[in-house]
């Protein structure tokens, strides 16, 4: 079988599995696909209530967009985070969920993880489109100029998240503890990244404490979190409508490259053994 | 040689029999290991050639390694020693209805299952009517498959699988699905495939069926090849041995 036939064949399998995921998920619900918007909207309402009404938090207005709407500011960080967390969480479980398939049919196992990511990415694309329209309606119409850049970074985040999901899906086959551990890690992760609060608050604390050791500050450590970089870029593009910081861009590219390389390496080393181990 | 479709070359396959198996991190750390195991050789240095266009049956008692050999051929398991080379497109019928999603319609599942088994979308489109007619569930093709009777479910799964039309077909005891008339249809389809020059490897316990279908048989016992050749001779030898 030539490689070209192989690629075409598995591309079709990938598309079909993605469709299975999308079509099967909201079967027998009245709202159907609209449910995928419900979760981020509910979170947005809750956080907005808590952080603008009870705890008065005011992130800087968008510059140069001039936007000053907390729910929109929140969503610019929250939607990428939810996407990342879903890809990792669901991708991690796909090998276990498709155990019977893996034991009975040969195909590249990575297609399972990739199609899980793709199905989530489709929903994310819808969410982000709604967000972009909302941003424009509230006055940040220049957001449309940044759409090409936005797509590039969405792709980068998808690559980053999928790389992690590939590695964790294998880990989860060996140790079922992985899924519970990662669920907790993701919950903590949400608060360790500037999603519901601006990074400037971390900077205030960091400056107050001063350097921890040598020249390393709390903020430096905080910024090791790859999601911090991604969210900074998304906020810059969507909320501020301006060029993201150069070091953030480099960090995103590097993190994505490292994650996918590691993920593919771990996966390809272990995929032959999967039918036996599961 | 160009007329060899499958070459199994000194294949050995080892399984681990776990005395203690821990899939949790706690036990791995506490005991410093994930498991205690013993090696079990399911296949021991098996070599055989299947000539293109032949139908070969694998017989043997439960646990003799037949299915392991078939799964190695299907690339689901990987041999620890030796190699298997295949010439041509391969399809394995180890289970019917692989990947069926219960909430999706029969139609969607035909496409899904077809692509899992390696058919392209165009191919499935071309064969769609044939597949549905063969399965005999046309009236229900747009219903979710979870509402199917178990017979309808396997018939649809089997119809997709049998229409993959590969050069090499690996079959594991799935012939016995559906009612009598459906089984007759399946037998007919196999005759058709044989006439079309397909190479078929079958694992089954139905010696009578194997004798009539196969050009040659391979008898496996505890991972060793005991006899190969003419069906009647191999069956006689297999029946003659004194249990496992």
Short mmCIF file of C-alpha atoms in Angstrom, two decimals:
data_model
loop_
_atom_site.label_atom_id
_atom_site.label_comp_id
_atom_site.label_asym_id
_atom_site.label_seq_id
_atom_site.Cartn_x
_atom_site.Cartn_y
_atom_site.Cartn_z
CA UNK A 1 0.00 0.00 0.00
CA UNK A 2 1.49 3.30 -0.98
CA UNK A 3 1.90 6.06 1.56
CA UNK A 4 -0.45 8.30 -0.37
CA UNK A 5 -3.28 5.79 -0.18
CA UNK A 6 -2.57 5.42 3.51
CA UNK A 7 -2.78 9.12 4.19
CA UNK A 8 -6.03 9.45 2.26
CA UNK A 9 -7.51 6.47 3.97
CA UNK A 10 -6.73 7.63 7.47
CA UNK A 11 -7.75 11.18 6.72
CA UNK A 12 -11.21 9.86 5.92
CA UNK A 13 -11.21 7.80 9.09
CA UNK A 14 -10.18 10.90 11.03
CA UNK A 15 -13.03 12.92 9.50
CA UNK A 16 -15.55 10.16 10.18
CA UNK A 17 -14.49 9.69 13.80
CA UNK A 18 -14.67 13.45 14.33
CA UNK A 19 -18.19 13.46 12.91
CA UNK A 20 -19.13 10.54 15.14
CA UNK A 21 -17.98 12.56 18.12
CA UNK A 22 -19.86 15.68 17.06
CA UNK A 23 -23.04 13.99 15.89
CA UNK A 24 -23.24 11.49 18.72
CA UNK A 25 -22.64 13.92 21.55
CA UNK A 26 -25.83 15.95 21.56
CA UNK A 27 -28.17 13.34 20.12
CA UNK A 28 -31.59 13.35 21.73
CA UNK A 29 -31.20 16.79 23.21
CA UNK A 30 -33.55 19.56 22.17
CA UNK A 31 -30.91 22.30 21.99
CA UNK A 32 -28.38 20.04 20.32
CA UNK A 33 -25.14 21.74 19.39
CA UNK A 34 -26.17 24.87 21.28
CA UNK A 35 -25.30 23.06 24.49
CA UNK A 36 -21.64 23.49 23.70
CA UNK A 37 -22.13 27.23 24.22
CA UNK A 38 -24.00 26.77 27.48
CA UNK A 39 -21.02 25.85 29.64
CA UNK A 40 -18.83 28.87 28.80
CA UNK A 41 -21.84 31.19 29.08
CA UNK A 42 -22.77 29.87 32.51
CA UNK A 43 -19.19 30.28 33.72
CA UNK A 44 -19.11 33.78 32.29
CA UNK A 45 -22.25 34.77 34.19
CA UNK A 46 -21.00 33.31 37.47
CA UNK A 47 -17.52 34.80 37.29
CA UNK A 48 -18.78 38.15 36.12
CA UNK A 49 -21.19 38.29 39.03
CA UNK A 50 -18.53 37.33 41.54
CA UNK A 51 -15.70 39.45 40.21
CA UNK A 52 -17.45 42.64 39.24
CA UNK A 53 -20.26 42.77 41.78
CA UNK A 54 -18.94 41.06 44.92
CA UNK A 55 -15.18 41.34 44.51
CA UNK A 56 -14.60 44.52 42.56
CA UNK A 57 -11.98 43.66 40.01
CA UNK A 58 -11.29 45.98 37.13
CA UNK A 59 -8.83 44.85 34.52
CA UNK A 60 -7.27 47.60 32.43
CA UNK A 61 -9.43 48.72 29.52
CA UNK A 62 -8.39 47.37 26.15
CA UNK A 63 -5.69 49.42 24.51
CA UNK A 64 -6.11 50.57 21.75
CA UNK A 65 -9.58 49.01 21.42
CA UNK A 66 -10.98 50.98 24.37
CA UNK A 67 -13.13 48.03 25.48
CA UNK A 68 -14.01 47.91 29.15
CA UNK A 69 -16.42 45.02 29.57
CA UNK A 70 -15.48 42.44 32.18
CA UNK A 71 -17.46 39.47 30.75
CA UNK A 72 -15.79 39.93 27.36
CA UNK A 73 -12.36 40.37 28.92
CA UNK A 74 -13.00 37.17 30.86
CA UNK A 75 -14.13 35.16 27.83
CA UNK A 76 -10.98 36.09 25.87
CA UNK A 77 -9.04 34.01 28.40
CA UNK A 78 -11.72 31.57 29.47
CA UNK A 79 -12.60 30.15 26.05
CA UNK A 80 -9.00 29.15 25.19
CA UNK A 81 -8.64 27.66 28.65
CA UNK A 82 -11.84 25.59 28.39
CA UNK A 83 -10.70 24.35 24.98
CA UNK A 84 -7.31 23.35 26.34
CA UNK A 85 -8.79 21.65 29.35
CA UNK A 86 -11.36 19.73 27.29
CA UNK A 87 -8.78 18.53 24.78
CA UNK A 88 -6.50 17.25 27.51
CA UNK A 89 -9.27 15.73 29.60
CA UNK A 90 -11.15 14.01 26.80
CA UNK A 91 -8.14 13.14 24.68
CA UNK A 92 -6.62 11.41 27.67
CA UNK A 93 -9.59 9.06 27.94
CA UNK A 94 -10.05 8.19 24.26
CA UNK A 95 -7.81 5.13 24.23
CA UNK A 96 -9.66 3.57 27.16
CA UNK A 97 -13.03 4.52 25.70
CA UNK A 98 -12.18 2.86 22.39
CA UNK A 99 -10.61 -0.23 23.87
CA UNK A 100 -12.78 -2.64 21.90
CA UNK A 101 -11.91 -0.92 18.65
CA UNK A 102 -8.19 -1.02 19.35
CA UNK A 103 -8.34 -4.71 20.09
CA UNK A 104 -10.19 -5.61 16.93
CA UNK A 105 -9.09 -3.35 14.11
CA UNK A 106 -5.77 -2.05 12.92
CA UNK A 107 -5.44 1.67 12.25
CA UNK A 108 -3.03 4.31 13.56
CA UNK A 109 -4.22 4.76 17.12
CA UNK A 110 -3.35 8.45 17.17
CA UNK A 111 -6.38 9.06 14.93
CA UNK A 112 -8.54 8.53 18.03
CA UNK A 113 -6.85 11.29 20.02
CA UNK A 114 -6.63 13.59 17.02
CA UNK A 115 -10.33 13.26 16.20
CA UNK A 116 -11.26 13.92 19.81
CA UNK A 117 -9.25 17.15 19.64
CA UNK A 118 -10.77 18.06 16.30
CA UNK A 119 -14.32 17.64 17.56
CA UNK A 120 -13.60 19.93 20.50
CA UNK A 121 -11.85 22.39 18.16
CA UNK A 122 -14.99 22.63 16.04
CA UNK A 123 -17.00 23.69 19.07
CA UNK A 124 -14.29 26.09 20.09
CA UNK A 125 -14.34 27.68 16.66
CA UNK A 126 -18.06 28.35 17.08
CA UNK A 127 -17.52 29.83 20.56
CA UNK A 128 -14.71 32.07 19.35
CA UNK A 129 -16.76 33.26 16.38
CA UNK A 130 -19.57 34.26 18.70
CA UNK A 131 -17.04 36.05 20.92
CA UNK A 132 -15.53 37.94 18.00
CA UNK A 133 -18.96 39.16 16.91
CA UNK A 134 -19.76 40.21 20.49
CA UNK A 135 -16.43 42.08 20.76
CA UNK A 136 -17.16 43.93 17.55
CA UNK A 137 -20.68 44.82 18.71
CA UNK A 138 -19.26 46.32 21.88
CA UNK A 139 -16.98 48.57 19.88
CA UNK A 140 -13.78 46.63 19.22
CA UNK A 141 -14.49 46.33 15.52
CA UNK A 142 -10.77 46.34 14.69
CA UNK A 143 -10.76 42.79 16.02
CA UNK A 144 -11.53 41.67 12.47
CA UNK A 145 -8.09 42.84 11.34
CA UNK A 146 -6.52 40.41 13.80
CA UNK A 147 -8.48 37.36 12.69
CA UNK A 148 -5.64 35.82 10.63
CA UNK A 149 -3.30 36.07 13.63
CA UNK A 150 -6.03 34.68 15.85
CA UNK A 151 -6.42 31.61 13.65
CA UNK A 152 -2.67 31.00 13.77
CA UNK A 153 -2.64 31.06 17.57
CA UNK A 154 -5.75 28.93 17.82
CA UNK A 155 -3.95 26.36 15.71
CA UNK A 156 -0.87 26.63 17.93
CA UNK A 157 -2.92 26.08 21.07
CA UNK A 158 -4.63 23.10 19.44
CA UNK A 159 -1.22 21.61 18.62
CA UNK A 160 0.02 22.27 22.16
CA UNK A 161 -3.06 20.71 23.80
CA UNK A 162 -3.10 17.72 21.45
CA UNK A 163 0.56 17.01 22.17
CA UNK A 164 -0.19 16.85 25.87
CA UNK A 165 -3.31 14.75 25.27
CA UNK A 166 -1.29 12.25 23.19
CA UNK A 167 1.25 11.74 25.95
CA UNK A 168 -1.34 11.58 28.74
CA UNK A 169 -3.56 9.14 26.84
CA UNK A 170 -0.68 6.66 26.92
CA UNK A 171 0.11 7.40 30.57
CA UNK A 172 -3.53 6.79 31.39
CA UNK A 173 -3.40 3.32 29.86
CA UNK A 174 -0.56 2.36 32.18
CA UNK A 175 -1.81 4.18 35.23
CA UNK A 176 -5.51 4.85 35.53
CA UNK A 177 -4.68 7.36 38.26
CA UNK A 178 -3.59 9.76 35.56
CA UNK A 179 -7.12 10.88 34.73
CA UNK A 180 -7.96 11.81 38.31
CA UNK A 181 -4.65 13.51 38.86
CA UNK A 182 -4.98 15.52 35.67
CA UNK A 183 -8.54 16.56 36.48
CA UNK A 184 -7.29 18.11 39.71
CA UNK A 185 -4.25 19.61 38.00
CA UNK A 186 -6.52 21.26 35.45
CA UNK A 187 -8.75 22.70 38.14
CA UNK A 188 -5.72 24.20 39.88
CA UNK A 189 -4.30 25.26 36.53
CA UNK A 190 -7.25 27.48 35.89
CA UNK A 191 -6.39 29.57 38.93
CA UNK A 192 -2.66 29.47 38.20
CA UNK A 193 -3.24 31.27 34.92
CA UNK A 194 -4.54 34.82 34.51
CA UNK A 195 -8.02 33.84 33.39
CA UNK A 196 -10.34 35.32 35.97
CA UNK A 197 -7.88 37.93 37.23
CA UNK A 198 -5.37 40.09 35.35
CA UNK A 199 -1.67 39.25 35.47
CA UNK A 200 -1.05 42.76 36.84
CA UNK A 201 -2.32 41.57 40.25
CA UNK A 202 0.37 38.90 40.29
CA UNK A 203 2.91 41.54 39.40
CA UNK A 204 1.85 43.66 42.38
CA UNK A 205 2.44 40.76 44.77
CA UNK A 206 5.64 39.82 43.02
CA UNK A 207 7.04 43.33 43.37
CA UNK A 208 6.01 43.44 47.02
CA UNK A 209 7.89 40.21 47.80
CA UNK A 210 10.90 41.10 45.68
CA UNK A 211 13.29 38.60 44.13
CA UNK A 212 12.90 35.09 45.58
CA UNK A 213 16.43 33.96 44.79
CA UNK A 214 19.06 35.50 42.55
CA UNK A 215 17.05 37.59 40.08
CA UNK A 216 14.05 35.30 39.85
CA UNK A 217 10.77 36.85 40.94
CA UNK A 218 7.42 35.27 41.65
CA UNK A 219 6.19 36.64 38.34
CA UNK A 220 8.98 34.86 36.46
CA UNK A 221 7.92 31.56 37.94
CA UNK A 222 4.28 32.32 37.30
CA UNK A 223 5.05 32.98 33.66
CA UNK A 224 6.57 29.54 33.19
CA UNK A 225 3.00 28.33 32.81
CA UNK A 226 2.50 27.92 29.05
CA UNK A 227 -1.17 28.79 29.29
CA UNK A 228 -0.23 32.18 30.74
CA UNK A 229 1.56 32.95 27.47
CA UNK A 230 -1.27 31.71 25.29
CA UNK A 231 -3.87 33.69 27.22
CA UNK A 232 -1.72 36.82 27.08
CA UNK A 233 -1.60 36.50 23.29
CA UNK A 234 -5.35 35.84 22.95
CA UNK A 235 -6.24 38.84 25.15
CA UNK A 236 -3.86 41.05 23.21
CA UNK A 237 -5.38 40.06 19.87
CA UNK A 238 -9.02 39.91 20.89
CA UNK A 239 -9.45 42.46 23.66
CA UNK A 240 -6.74 45.01 22.93
CA UNK A 241 -6.61 44.48 19.15
CA UNK A 242 -2.86 44.91 19.01
CA UNK A 243 0.34 42.98 18.33
CA UNK A 244 1.11 40.42 21.04
CA UNK A 245 4.41 40.72 22.91
CA UNK A 246 7.24 39.16 20.95
CA UNK A 247 8.47 36.95 23.80
CA UNK A 248 4.93 35.58 24.29
CA UNK A 249 4.74 34.64 20.63
CA UNK A 250 8.08 32.83 20.79
CA UNK A 251 7.04 31.07 24.00
CA UNK A 252 3.78 29.84 22.42
CA UNK A 253 5.56 28.49 19.37
CA UNK A 254 8.18 26.75 21.48
CA UNK A 255 5.68 25.24 23.91
CA UNK A 256 3.57 23.93 21.03
CA UNK A 257 6.62 22.42 19.34
CA UNK A 258 7.86 20.78 22.53
CA UNK A 259 4.43 19.40 23.47
CA UNK A 260 3.67 17.89 20.08
CA UNK A 261 7.14 16.40 19.68
CA UNK A 262 6.99 14.82 23.11
CA UNK A 263 3.42 13.64 22.60
CA UNK A 264 4.16 12.01 19.26
CA UNK A 265 7.31 10.42 20.60
CA UNK A 266 5.58 8.89 23.61
CA UNK A 267 2.65 7.80 21.48
CA UNK A 268 4.58 6.20 18.65
CA UNK A 269 6.79 4.32 21.10
CA UNK A 270 3.80 2.74 22.76
CA UNK A 271 1.08 2.42 20.17
CA UNK A 272 2.09 -1.05 19.04
CA UNK A 273 1.65 -2.41 22.53
CA UNK A 274 -1.74 -0.86 23.15
CA UNK A 275 -3.89 -3.83 22.13
CA UNK A 276 -2.05 -5.97 24.65
CA UNK A 277 -1.98 -3.56 27.55
CA UNK A 278 -5.55 -2.35 27.44
CA UNK B 1 8.25 -15.73 -4.66
CA UNK B 2 5.52 -13.57 -6.05
CA UNK B 3 2.57 -15.87 -5.44
CA UNK B 4 2.95 -15.84 -1.66
CA UNK B 5 0.34 -13.52 -0.16
CA UNK B 6 1.24 -13.98 3.50
CA UNK B 7 4.59 -15.07 4.79
CA UNK B 8 4.84 -15.84 8.48
CA UNK B 9 8.52 -16.12 9.24
CA UNK B 10 9.59 -17.72 12.55
CA UNK B 11 7.04 -15.80 14.55
CA UNK B 12 6.97 -16.04 18.32
CA UNK B 13 4.58 -14.13 20.52
CA UNK B 14 4.91 -13.76 24.25
CA UNK B 15 2.21 -12.75 26.66
CA UNK B 16 2.72 -11.78 30.23
CA UNK B 17 0.70 -13.68 32.74
CA UNK B 18 0.26 -11.38 35.66
CA UNK B 19 0.33 -12.77 39.14
CA UNK B 20 -0.14 -9.33 40.48
CA UNK B 21 -1.08 -6.46 38.32
CA UNK B 22 -1.18 -2.92 39.48
CA UNK B 23 -2.35 -0.14 37.35
CA UNK B 24 -2.29 2.46 40.04
CA UNK B 25 0.52 4.80 40.83
CA UNK B 26 0.35 4.06 44.54
CA UNK B 27 1.22 0.41 44.22
CA UNK B 28 3.87 1.17 41.63
CA UNK B 29 5.64 3.49 44.02
CA UNK B 30 5.08 1.45 47.18
CA UNK B 31 6.39 -1.76 45.70
CA UNK B 32 8.74 -0.20 43.20
CA UNK B 33 7.20 -2.12 40.34
CA UNK B 34 3.97 -2.27 38.42
CA UNK B 35 3.56 -5.99 38.22
CA UNK B 36 4.84 -9.47 38.78
CA UNK B 37 4.56 -11.63 35.73
CA UNK B 38 5.51 -14.83 34.04
CA UNK B 39 6.11 -15.14 30.32
CA UNK B 40 3.78 -17.30 28.33
CA UNK B 41 4.60 -18.09 24.74
CA UNK B 42 1.36 -18.14 22.75
CA UNK B 43 3.20 -18.73 19.49
CA UNK B 44 6.48 -20.58 19.28
CA UNK B 45 8.53 -20.13 16.15
CA UNK B 46 5.62 -20.42 13.75
CA UNK B 47 6.39 -20.31 10.05
CA UNK B 48 3.95 -20.67 7.22
CA UNK B 49 3.28 -19.36 3.74
CA UNK B 50 -0.13 -18.69 2.33
CA UNK B 51 -0.31 -18.79 -1.44
CA UNK B 52 -2.25 -16.05 -3.17
CA UNK B 53 -5.84 -17.01 -3.86
CA UNK B 54 -5.92 -19.79 -1.32
CA UNK B 55 -8.30 -20.20 1.57
CA UNK B 56 -6.52 -21.40 4.66
CA UNK B 57 -8.16 -22.48 7.91
CA UNK B 58 -6.54 -22.41 11.33
CA UNK B 59 -7.74 -25.12 13.69
CA UNK B 60 -6.83 -26.06 17.21
CA UNK B 61 -8.15 -26.22 20.74
CA UNK B 62 -8.99 -23.14 22.75
CA UNK B 63 -5.82 -21.37 23.70
CA UNK B 64 -3.76 -22.96 20.96
CA UNK B 65 -2.70 -19.61 19.52
CA UNK B 66 -4.95 -19.45 16.46
CA UNK B 67 -6.46 -16.09 17.26
CA UNK B 68 -3.12 -14.72 18.37
CA UNK B 69 -1.65 -15.65 15.01
CA UNK B 70 -4.57 -14.04 13.23
CA UNK B 71 -4.23 -10.87 15.29
CA UNK B 72 -0.52 -10.75 14.50
CA UNK B 73 -1.38 -10.97 10.82
CA UNK B 74 -3.91 -8.17 11.29
CA UNK B 75 -1.23 -5.96 12.88
CA UNK B 76 -3.23 -5.68 16.10
CA UNK B 77 -0.58 -7.59 18.00
CA UNK B 78 3.10 -7.45 17.19
CA UNK B 79 5.30 -10.54 17.25
CA UNK B 80 8.19 -10.55 19.69
CA UNK B 81 10.34 -12.50 17.29
CA UNK B 82 10.15 -13.08 13.57
CA UNK B 83 8.16 -11.18 11.01
CA UNK B 84 5.02 -11.30 8.95
CA UNK B 85 4.91 -9.92 5.44
CA UNK B 86 1.70 -9.28 3.56
CA UNK B 87 1.17 -8.54 -0.09
CA UNK B 88 -1.97 -6.63 -0.88
CA UNK B 89 -4.73 -4.85 0.93
CA UNK B 90 -5.71 -6.44 4.17
CA UNK B 91 -9.01 -6.56 6.02
CA UNK B 92 -9.60 -8.30 9.29
CA UNK B 93 -13.02 -9.50 10.37
CA UNK B 94 -12.39 -10.09 14.03
CA UNK B 95 -15.59 -8.52 15.21
CA UNK B 96 -18.69 -7.24 13.51
CA UNK B 97 -19.86 -3.69 13.95
CA UNK B 98 -16.54 -2.30 15.20
CA UNK B 99 -17.00 1.27 16.30
CA UNK B 100 -20.77 1.37 15.80
CA UNK B 101 -22.18 4.32 17.66
CA UNK B 102 -25.54 3.36 19.17
CA UNK B 103 -27.11 6.80 18.82
CA UNK B 104 -26.23 7.20 15.16
CA UNK B 105 -28.34 5.87 12.30
CA UNK B 106 -27.55 2.70 10.41
CA UNK B 107 -26.55 4.86 7.46
CA UNK B 108 -24.01 6.89 9.45
CA UNK B 109 -22.66 3.74 11.00
CA UNK B 110 -22.10 2.11 7.63
CA UNK B 111 -19.87 5.03 6.66
CA UNK B 112 -18.13 5.07 10.01
CA UNK B 113 -17.56 1.34 10.21
CA UNK B 114 -16.55 1.21 6.54
CA UNK B 115 -13.85 3.81 7.05
CA UNK B 116 -12.61 2.08 10.18
CA UNK B 117 -12.22 -1.07 8.10
CA UNK B 118 -10.35 0.88 5.47
CA UNK B 119 -12.85 1.76 2.77
CA UNK B 120 -12.79 5.19 1.19
CA UNK B 121 -15.88 7.33 1.20
CA UNK B 122 -16.34 6.93 -2.55
CA UNK B 123 -16.09 3.19 -2.25
CA UNK B 124 -18.75 3.09 0.46
CA UNK B 125 -21.02 5.34 -1.57
CA UNK B 126 -20.68 3.00 -4.54
CA UNK B 127 -21.37 -0.09 -2.49
CA UNK B 128 -23.91 1.41 -0.14
CA UNK B 129 -27.01 -0.13 -1.74
CA UNK B 130 -25.31 -3.46 -2.05
CA UNK B 131 -24.34 -3.40 1.64
CA UNK B 132 -27.82 -2.43 2.78
CA UNK B 133 -29.52 -5.02 0.57
CA UNK B 134 -27.17 -7.71 1.77
CA UNK B 135 -27.91 -6.91 5.41
CA UNK B 136 -31.68 -6.82 4.83
CA UNK B 137 -32.27 -3.86 7.16
CA UNK B 138 -33.19 -1.32 4.48
CA UNK B 139 -36.40 -0.20 6.20
CA UNK B 140 -34.48 0.68 9.35
CA UNK B 141 -31.36 2.18 7.81
CA UNK B 142 -32.18 5.68 9.09
CA UNK B 143 -32.99 4.52 12.62
CA UNK B 144 -30.38 4.66 15.36
CA UNK B 145 -28.71 1.28 15.62
CA UNK B 146 -29.42 0.98 19.34
CA UNK B 147 -33.02 0.23 18.32
CA UNK B 148 -31.89 -2.67 16.14
CA UNK B 149 -32.39 -6.23 17.21
CA UNK B 150 -29.12 -7.98 17.93
CA UNK B 151 -29.54 -9.94 14.70
CA UNK B 152 -29.99 -6.80 12.64
CA UNK B 153 -27.00 -5.23 14.32
CA UNK B 154 -24.60 -8.03 13.46
CA UNK B 155 -26.05 -8.44 9.99
CA UNK B 156 -25.37 -4.80 9.20
CA UNK B 157 -21.90 -5.03 10.69
CA UNK B 158 -21.14 -8.16 8.76
CA UNK B 159 -22.41 -6.71 5.49
CA UNK B 160 -20.07 -3.76 5.77
CA UNK B 161 -17.14 -6.00 6.59
CA UNK B 162 -17.76 -8.45 3.77
CA UNK B 163 -17.90 -5.60 1.25
CA UNK B 164 -14.46 -4.24 2.10
CA UNK B 165 -13.21 -6.36 -0.79
CA UNK B 166 -9.59 -6.76 0.24
CA UNK B 167 -6.86 -8.87 -1.34
CA UNK B 168 -6.40 -10.68 1.95
CA UNK B 169 -9.26 -11.36 4.30
CA UNK B 170 -8.74 -12.53 7.88
CA UNK B 171 -11.82 -13.99 9.55
CA UNK B 172 -12.26 -15.02 13.17
CA UNK B 173 -15.33 -17.14 13.80
CA UNK B 174 -17.77 -14.51 12.79
CA UNK B 175 -19.35 -16.65 10.12
CA UNK B 176 -22.04 -17.79 12.48
CA UNK B 177 -24.14 -14.64 12.55
CA UNK B 178 -27.78 -14.13 11.72
CA UNK B 179 -30.44 -16.65 10.81
CA UNK B 180 -30.08 -19.56 8.44
CA UNK B 181 -30.87 -17.64 5.28
CA UNK B 182 -28.35 -14.96 6.17
CA UNK B 183 -25.71 -17.58 6.85
CA UNK B 184 -26.40 -19.09 3.45
CA UNK B 185 -25.90 -15.65 1.91
CA UNK B 186 -22.60 -15.32 3.73
CA UNK B 187 -21.39 -18.70 2.55
CA UNK B 188 -22.28 -17.68 -0.99
CA UNK B 189 -20.35 -14.45 -0.61
CA UNK B 190 -17.29 -16.36 0.55
CA UNK B 191 -17.47 -18.63 -2.50
CA UNK B 192 -17.66 -15.48 -4.61
CA UNK B 193 -14.59 -14.01 -2.90
CA UNK B 194 -12.66 -17.22 -3.42
CA UNK B 195 -13.57 -17.26 -7.07
CA UNK B 196 -12.37 -13.68 -7.36
CA UNK B 197 -8.95 -14.89 -6.24
CA UNK B 198 -8.92 -13.45 -2.74
CA UNK B 199 -6.67 -14.91 -0.11
CA UNK B 200 -8.63 -15.87 2.98
CA UNK B 201 -7.46 -17.00 6.41
CA UNK B 202 -10.17 -18.37 8.69
CA UNK B 203 -10.12 -19.33 12.34
CA UNK B 204 -12.97 -21.59 13.32
CA UNK B 205 -14.04 -24.58 15.32
CA UNK B 206 -16.57 -25.66 12.72
CA UNK B 207 -14.47 -28.40 11.13
CA UNK B 208 -17.19 -29.34 8.68
CA UNK B 209 -17.39 -25.83 7.26
CA UNK B 210 -13.61 -25.53 7.13
CA UNK B 211 -13.28 -28.83 5.30
CA UNK B 212 -15.61 -27.65 2.55
CA UNK B 213 -14.26 -24.11 2.29
CA UNK B 214 -10.53 -24.36 2.65
CA UNK B 215 -7.73 -25.36 0.31
CA UNK B 216 -5.54 -26.22 3.24
CA UNK B 217 -5.60 -26.25 7.01
CA UNK B 218 -3.06 -25.45 9.71
CA UNK B 219 -3.37 -27.18 13.06
CA UNK B 220 -1.94 -25.29 16.00
CA UNK B 221 -1.37 -26.75 19.43
CA UNK B 222 0.10 -24.77 22.35
CA UNK B 223 1.64 -22.34 19.93
CA UNK B 224 3.27 -24.95 17.73
CA UNK B 225 2.29 -25.92 14.22
CA UNK B 226 1.38 -29.61 14.42
CA UNK B 227 0.31 -30.21 10.85
CA UNK B 228 -0.42 -28.35 7.65
CA UNK B 229 -1.86 -29.37 4.34
CA UNK B 230 -4.89 -31.04 2.88
CA UNK B 231 -8.01 -30.40 5.03
CA UNK B 232 -9.10 -34.03 5.33
CA UNK B 233 -5.66 -35.18 6.51
CA UNK B 234 -5.24 -32.33 9.01
CA UNK B 235 -8.72 -32.82 10.43
CA UNK B 236 -8.09 -36.54 10.82
CA UNK B 237 -4.84 -35.84 12.66
CA UNK B 238 -6.49 -33.19 14.83
CA UNK B 239 -9.38 -35.46 15.75
CA UNK B 240 -7.01 -38.31 16.42
CA UNK B 241 -4.87 -36.59 19.03
CA UNK B 242 -5.52 -37.19 22.69
CA UNK B 243 -6.92 -33.97 23.94
CA UNK B 244 -4.81 -31.03 24.98
#
